Coordinates of C-alpha atoms in Angstrom, one line a residue:
M4 CA 0.0 0.0 0.0
T5 CA 1.2 3.5 -0.9
R6 CA -0.1 6.9 0.0
A7 CA -1.7 7.1 -3.4
D8 CA -4.0 4.2 -2.3
I9 CA -5.4 6.1 0.7
P10 CA -8.5 7.5 -1.1
A11 CA -9.5 4.1 -2.4
V12 CA -8.8 2.4 0.9
S13 CA -10.8 5.1 2.8
G14 CA -13.7 4.5 0.5
L15 CA -13.5 0.8 1.0
F16 CA -13.5 1.2 4.8
A17 CA -16.5 3.5 4.6
R18 CA -18.5 1.0 2.6
I19 CA -17.5 -2.2 4.5
F20 CA -17.4 -1.0 8.1
R21 CA -19.8 2.0 8.1
G22 CA -22.2 1.1 5.3
R23 CA -21.7 4.4 3.5
S24 CA -21.7 4.7 -0.2
D25 CA -21.0 8.4 -0.3
G26 CA -17.2 7.9 0.0
A27 CA -14.8 8.7 2.8
T28 CA -14.1 12.0 4.5
A29 CA -10.9 13.9 4.3
E30 CA -10.5 13.4 8.0
L31 CA -10.5 9.7 7.6
E32 CA -7.9 9.9 4.8
D33 CA -5.7 12.1 7.0
Y34 CA -6.1 9.6 9.9
L35 CA -5.1 6.6 7.7
D36 CA -2.0 8.5 6.6
K37 CA -0.9 9.3 10.2
V38 CA -1.5 5.8 11.5
F39 CA -0.4 3.6 8.7
F40 CA 2.5 5.6 7.3
G41 CA 3.6 7.7 10.3
S42 CA 5.2 5.1 12.6
P43 CA 9.0 5.4 13.0
L44 CA 9.1 1.6 12.3
Y45 CA 7.2 1.9 9.0
T46 CA 8.7 0.3 5.9
P47 CA 6.9 -0.8 2.8
E48 CA 7.7 -4.4 3.8
T49 CA 6.1 -4.2 7.3
G50 CA 3.2 -1.9 6.3
S51 CA -0.3 -2.3 4.9
V52 CA -1.1 -4.4 1.8
V53 CA -3.6 -3.9 -1.0
Y54 CA -4.8 -6.2 -3.8
E55 CA -5.7 -4.6 -7.1
S56 CA -8.3 -6.0 -9.5
A57 CA -7.6 -6.5 -13.2
E58 CA -9.1 -3.0 -13.8
G59 CA -6.5 -1.5 -11.3
E60 CA -9.0 -0.9 -8.5
V61 CA -8.3 -1.7 -4.9
A62 CA -10.4 -4.8 -4.2
S63 CA -8.9 -6.0 -0.9
T64 CA -6.8 -4.4 1.9
I65 CA -5.1 -5.4 5.1
L66 CA -4.3 -2.3 7.3
V67 CA -1.1 -2.9 9.3
V68 CA 0.8 -1.1 12.0
P69 CA 4.4 -2.3 12.7
M70 CA 5.3 -2.7 16.4
A71 CA 8.6 -3.7 17.9
F72 CA 8.6 -6.7 20.3
R73 CA 11.2 -8.6 22.2
A74 CA 11.0 -12.4 22.5
G75 CA 13.8 -13.4 24.9
E76 CA 17.0 -12.1 23.3
R77 CA 15.3 -11.8 19.9
E78 CA 14.0 -8.3 18.8
L79 CA 11.5 -8.2 15.9
V80 CA 9.0 -6.0 14.2
A81 CA 5.5 -7.5 14.6
R82 CA 2.6 -6.6 12.5
L83 CA -0.7 -5.5 14.1
L84 CA -3.6 -6.2 11.7
C85 CA -6.2 -3.4 12.1
A86 CA -8.7 -4.1 9.4
F87 CA -9.2 -6.7 6.7
M88 CA -11.5 -5.4 3.9
A89 CA -12.7 -6.9 0.6
D90 CA -15.2 -5.6 -1.9
G91 CA -15.9 -5.6 -5.7
K92 CA -15.5 -8.0 -8.6
D93 CA -12.1 -9.6 -7.5
S94 CA -12.7 -9.3 -3.8
A95 CA -12.7 -13.1 -3.0
A96 CA -9.5 -13.7 -5.0
G97 CA -7.8 -10.7 -3.4
A98 CA -8.9 -11.6 0.1
A99 CA -7.5 -15.1 -0.4
R100 CA -4.2 -13.8 -1.7
L101 CA -3.8 -11.4 1.2
A102 CA -4.8 -14.0 3.8
R103 CA -2.1 -16.4 2.5
Q104 CA 0.5 -13.6 3.1
M105 CA -0.4 -13.6 6.8
R106 CA 0.2 -17.3 7.4
A107 CA 2.5 -18.4 10.3
A108 CA 5.2 -19.6 8.0
R109 CA 5.7 -16.1 6.6
Q110 CA 5.5 -14.0 9.7
D111 CA 7.8 -13.3 12.6
M112 CA 4.8 -12.2 14.6
C113 CA 1.4 -11.0 13.4
F114 CA -1.6 -10.3 15.6
S115 CA -5.1 -8.8 15.9
D116 CA -7.2 -8.1 19.0
N117 CA -10.7 -7.8 17.5
S118 CA -11.1 -10.7 15.0
S119 CA -14.6 -12.0 14.2
P120 CA -15.4 -15.7 14.7
V121 CA -14.9 -16.3 10.9
S122 CA -11.6 -14.4 10.9
A123 CA -10.4 -16.3 14.0
S124 CA -11.0 -19.6 12.2
H125 CA -8.8 -18.4 9.3
W126 CA -6.1 -17.4 11.8
V127 CA -6.1 -20.9 13.3
A128 CA -6.2 -22.5 9.8
G129 CA -3.1 -20.5 9.0
G130 CA -1.2 -21.9 11.9
G131 CA -2.1 -19.3 14.5
A132 CA -3.6 -19.3 17.9
I133 CA -6.4 -17.6 19.8
L134 CA -5.5 -16.0 23.1
P135 CA -8.6 -16.6 25.2
I136 CA -7.9 -14.3 28.2
Q137 CA -6.9 -11.4 26.0
S138 CA -10.1 -11.9 24.1
L139 CA -12.1 -10.7 27.1
Q140 CA -12.8 -7.2 28.3
W141 CA -13.2 -6.6 32.1
R142 CA -15.5 -3.9 33.4
R143 CA -15.6 -2.6 37.0
S144 CA -18.7 -0.6 37.9
F145 CA -18.5 2.3 40.4
R146 CA -21.9 4.0 39.6
P147 CA -24.2 1.3 38.2
A148 CA -27.0 3.5 37.0
A149 CA -24.7 5.8 35.0
A150 CA -22.7 2.8 33.8
A151 CA -25.8 1.1 32.5
A152 CA -27.0 4.2 30.7
I153 CA -23.5 4.6 29.1
G154 CA -23.5 0.9 28.1
C155 CA -27.0 1.0 26.6
G156 CA -26.2 4.3 25.0
R157 CA -24.0 2.5 22.5
V158 CA -27.3 1.4 20.9
L159 CA -29.6 4.3 21.9
R160 CA -27.4 7.4 22.0
C161 CA -30.0 9.4 24.0
L162 CA -29.3 7.2 27.0
R163 CA -25.8 8.5 27.4
S164 CA -26.9 12.2 27.2
R165 CA -26.1 14.6 29.9
P166 CA -29.8 14.8 31.2
V167 CA -30.0 11.0 31.5
L168 CA -26.7 10.9 33.3
A169 CA -27.8 13.7 35.6
L170 CA -30.9 11.6 36.5
A171 CA -28.6 8.6 37.3
R172 CA -26.6 10.5 39.9
P173 CA -29.1 10.4 42.8
V174 CA -29.8 6.8 42.0
D175 CA -26.1 6.0 42.2
A176 CA -25.8 7.9 45.4
L177 CA -28.4 5.7 47.0
L178 CA -26.9 2.6 45.6
R179 CA -23.5 3.5 46.9
R180 CA -24.8 4.0 50.4
W181 CA -26.8 0.7 50.2
R182 CA -23.9 -1.3 48.6
R183 CA -20.7 -0.2 50.2
S184 CA -18.8 -2.6 48.0
L185 CA -19.3 -0.4 45.0
T186 CA -16.6 1.8 46.4
P187 CA -13.2 0.2 45.9
V188 CA -11.0 0.0 49.0
A189 CA -7.6 1.5 48.5
P190 CA -4.7 -0.7 49.5
Q191 CA -3.2 0.5 52.8
G192 CA -0.2 2.7 52.3
C193 CA -0.5 3.0 48.5
R194 CA -1.0 6.3 46.7
V195 CA -1.5 7.3 43.0
E196 CA 0.1 10.3 41.4
P197 CA -0.1 11.9 37.9
A198 CA 2.9 11.0 35.8
T199 CA 4.6 11.9 32.6
P200 CA 5.0 9.6 29.5
D201 CA 8.7 9.3 30.4
A202 CA 7.8 8.1 33.9
F203 CA 5.5 5.4 32.5
L204 CA 8.2 4.3 30.0
A205 CA 10.8 4.1 32.8
C206 CA 8.5 1.7 34.6
A207 CA 7.3 -0.3 31.6
G208 CA 10.7 -1.7 30.7
P209 CA 11.8 -3.2 34.0
M210 CA 8.2 -4.3 34.9
T211 CA 7.6 -6.2 31.7
E212 CA 11.0 -8.0 31.6
R213 CA 9.4 -10.9 33.4
F214 CA 7.5 -11.8 30.2
H215 CA 9.2 -13.7 27.4
V216 CA 7.3 -11.7 24.8
R217 CA 6.8 -8.0 25.4
P218 CA 6.8 -4.7 23.6
V219 CA 10.1 -2.9 23.1
W220 CA 8.5 0.6 23.3
S221 CA 11.6 2.6 22.3
K222 CA 11.0 6.3 23.0
P223 CA 10.4 7.3 19.4
E224 CA 7.8 4.5 18.9
F225 CA 6.2 5.1 22.3
D226 CA 5.9 8.9 21.7
W227 CA 4.4 8.2 18.3
L228 CA 1.8 5.7 19.8
L229 CA 0.8 8.3 22.4
S230 CA 0.4 11.0 19.7
V231 CA -2.0 8.8 17.6
A232 CA -3.8 7.5 20.7
R233 CA -4.5 11.1 21.7
L234 CA -6.4 11.6 18.5
N235 CA -9.2 9.4 19.8
R236 CA -11.2 12.1 21.5
R237 CA -14.3 10.0 21.8
L238 CA -12.7 8.1 24.6
G239 CA -11.6 11.3 26.4
E240 CA -8.2 12.5 27.5
L241 CA -5.2 10.3 27.9
H242 CA -4.0 10.2 31.5
I243 CA -0.9 8.5 33.0
R244 CA -0.5 7.6 36.7
T245 CA 2.1 5.9 38.9
V246 CA 1.3 3.8 41.9
H247 CA 3.6 4.2 45.0
G248 CA 3.9 1.6 47.7
P249 CA 4.0 2.1 51.5
D250 CA 7.7 2.9 51.2
A251 CA 7.0 5.6 48.6
R252 CA 8.7 3.5 45.9
V253 CA 7.0 3.2 42.5
I254 CA 5.5 -0.3 42.2
G255 CA 3.3 0.1 39.1
A256 CA 1.9 2.5 36.6
Y257 CA -1.1 2.7 34.2
L258 CA -2.4 4.8 31.4
Y259 CA -6.0 5.3 30.4
F260 CA -8.5 7.4 28.5
G261 CA -11.2 9.1 30.5
R262 CA -14.1 11.5 30.4
R263 CA -15.1 12.3 34.0
G264 CA -18.6 11.0 34.9
R265 CA -18.4 8.5 32.1
E266 CA -16.0 5.5 31.5
A267 CA -12.3 5.2 32.0
T268 CA -10.7 2.9 29.3
V269 CA -7.5 1.4 30.8
L270 CA -5.0 0.8 28.0
N271 CA -2.0 -0.5 30.0
L272 CA -1.1 -1.5 33.5
V273 CA 2.4 -2.5 34.5
C274 CA 3.6 -3.5 37.9
E275 CA 6.3 -5.4 39.8
A276 CA 5.7 -9.1 40.0
G277 CA 3.5 -9.9 43.1
R278 CA 2.2 -6.4 43.3
E279 CA -0.8 -6.9 41.0
Q280 CA -3.5 -6.7 43.7
E281 CA -2.0 -3.6 45.2
V282 CA -1.6 -1.7 41.9
S283 CA -4.9 -2.7 40.4
G284 CA -6.7 -1.9 43.7
A285 CA -5.0 1.5 43.9
M286 CA -6.0 2.1 40.3
F287 CA -9.7 1.3 40.8
S288 CA -9.8 3.3 44.0
A289 CA -8.3 6.3 42.2
L290 CA -10.6 6.0 39.2
D291 CA -13.6 5.9 41.5
A292 CA -12.4 8.9 43.4
E293 CA -12.1 10.8 40.1
G294 CA -15.8 10.2 39.5
Y295 CA -15.9 7.7 36.7
A296 CA -19.1 5.6 36.3
A297 CA -17.0 2.5 35.3
A298 CA -13.6 1.3 34.2
V299 CA -13.0 -1.1 31.3
G300 CA -9.9 -2.8 29.9
M301 CA -8.4 -5.9 28.2
A302 CA -8.0 -8.9 30.4
Q303 CA -4.4 -10.1 31.0
P304 CA -3.4 -13.5 32.4
F305 CA -1.0 -12.0 35.0
L306 CA -3.8 -9.7 36.3
M307 CA -6.7 -12.2 36.6
T308 CA -6.2 -13.2 40.2
A309 CA -6.2 -9.6 41.3
L310 CA -9.2 -8.8 39.2
F311 CA -11.2 -11.7 40.6
R312 CA -10.8 -10.1 44.0
Q313 CA -12.6 -7.0 42.9
R314 CA -16.4 -6.7 43.4
W315 CA -18.8 -5.5 40.7
M316 CA -16.7 -7.0 37.9
T317 CA -18.1 -8.4 34.7
Y318 CA -16.2 -10.0 31.8
R319 CA -17.3 -9.7 28.2
H320 CA -16.1 -11.2 24.9
E321 CA -15.4 -8.3 22.5
G322 CA -13.5 -10.0 19.8
H323 CA -10.9 -12.8 19.3
F324 CA -7.3 -11.9 20.0
C325 CA -5.4 -13.9 17.4
M326 CA -1.7 -14.4 16.7
V327 CA 0.6 -16.2 14.2
T328 CA 4.3 -16.7 14.3
R329 CA 6.9 -18.8 12.6
H330 CA 9.1 -18.9 15.8
A331 CA 8.4 -21.9 18.0
E332 CA 9.7 -20.1 21.1
I333 CA 7.1 -17.4 20.7
G334 CA 4.3 -19.9 20.1
A335 CA 5.4 -21.7 23.3
A336 CA 5.4 -18.4 25.3
V337 CA 1.9 -17.6 24.1
A338 CA 0.7 -21.1 25.1
R339 CA 2.0 -20.6 28.6
D340 CA 0.6 -17.0 28.9
D341 CA 4.2 -15.7 29.1
I342 CA 3.4 -12.6 27.0
Y343 CA 2.6 -8.9 27.7
I344 CA 0.4 -7.4 25.0
G345 CA -2.6 -5.1 24.6
G346 CA -3.4 -1.4 25.0
L347 CA -0.7 0.6 23.1
A348 CA 0.7 -2.8 22.1
S349 CA -2.5 -3.6 20.2
E350 CA -5.4 -1.6 18.6
S351 CA -7.6 -0.5 21.5
W352 CA -6.5 3.2 21.0
S353 CA -7.6 3.4 17.4
R354 CA -10.3 5.7 16.1
L355 CA -11.2 3.1 13.5
L356 CA -12.9 1.0 16.2
N357 CA -15.4 3.7 17.3
D358 CA -15.3 6.7 14.9
F359 CA -15.8 7.9 11.4

């Protein structure tokens, strides 16, 4: 895919995923340019791919963001698949050709965090695996009436309007007095403080070293990921926090999108081994204190024991998290859940999921 393909790919996205036949907007074209050609890791070999019909029209596309990962001592550029689209006369042939390019035998590491059941079957047929825990979204309610209105508002937008949320406040106030467990208990001695991107990055490296497969997050790539994530205004502002233990030492950090009074979308949480319950507990307590109705995020195997100790939690399947790799050691690490992935190291920050 080249920049000259962007108008055709934008139109394909609008038709396939938004049901619009009037073409794509200039804003969408600009976004595709920033996300799929702007990464400091971008090369034509690791970027997006298109299939042209005999008439020279774009019939199929796979949108790809390159991301650097480390697997033991091996450093590689993985490919995050963000959208697989096919339309027109030669769409079936084009889709089949592109799908073959993504088989395990051809890829160092290739993954997607929102595959449909049909797509997931193709991943498995191509030698890949489904990550069942990462295929779940957790949700912690703090103010159930407002959280329910926001959740139902994805179908009926009027339910997440300011008047409806205003009506939910007294209901939630009564519920929180009746059910004290709605208010998370902060771990004793822990405190949460605002932090800079550099502070999060300084935590992320040492705290993810325990995983065999983990994102590299060099400063240029991390800064670029934050810049494109901040374009997703529908999820609110991007915030970064560090969690300090009783001895004032940093034991974890997290970053999230948030619009106060609505939902907080947690992208990434990192912590020292064994401090998962303290860090997640401090995070939930802080998000509740900031006035959010609920918090949501991708499930991670290393966090599940801590999450299970929280009250008012639900888990929902959003899409299949799928991966293929030609390296046996990476496949073995995935099988034993020895992998840190998701958030900025996946697609949950993208506007393509909830915008345009």
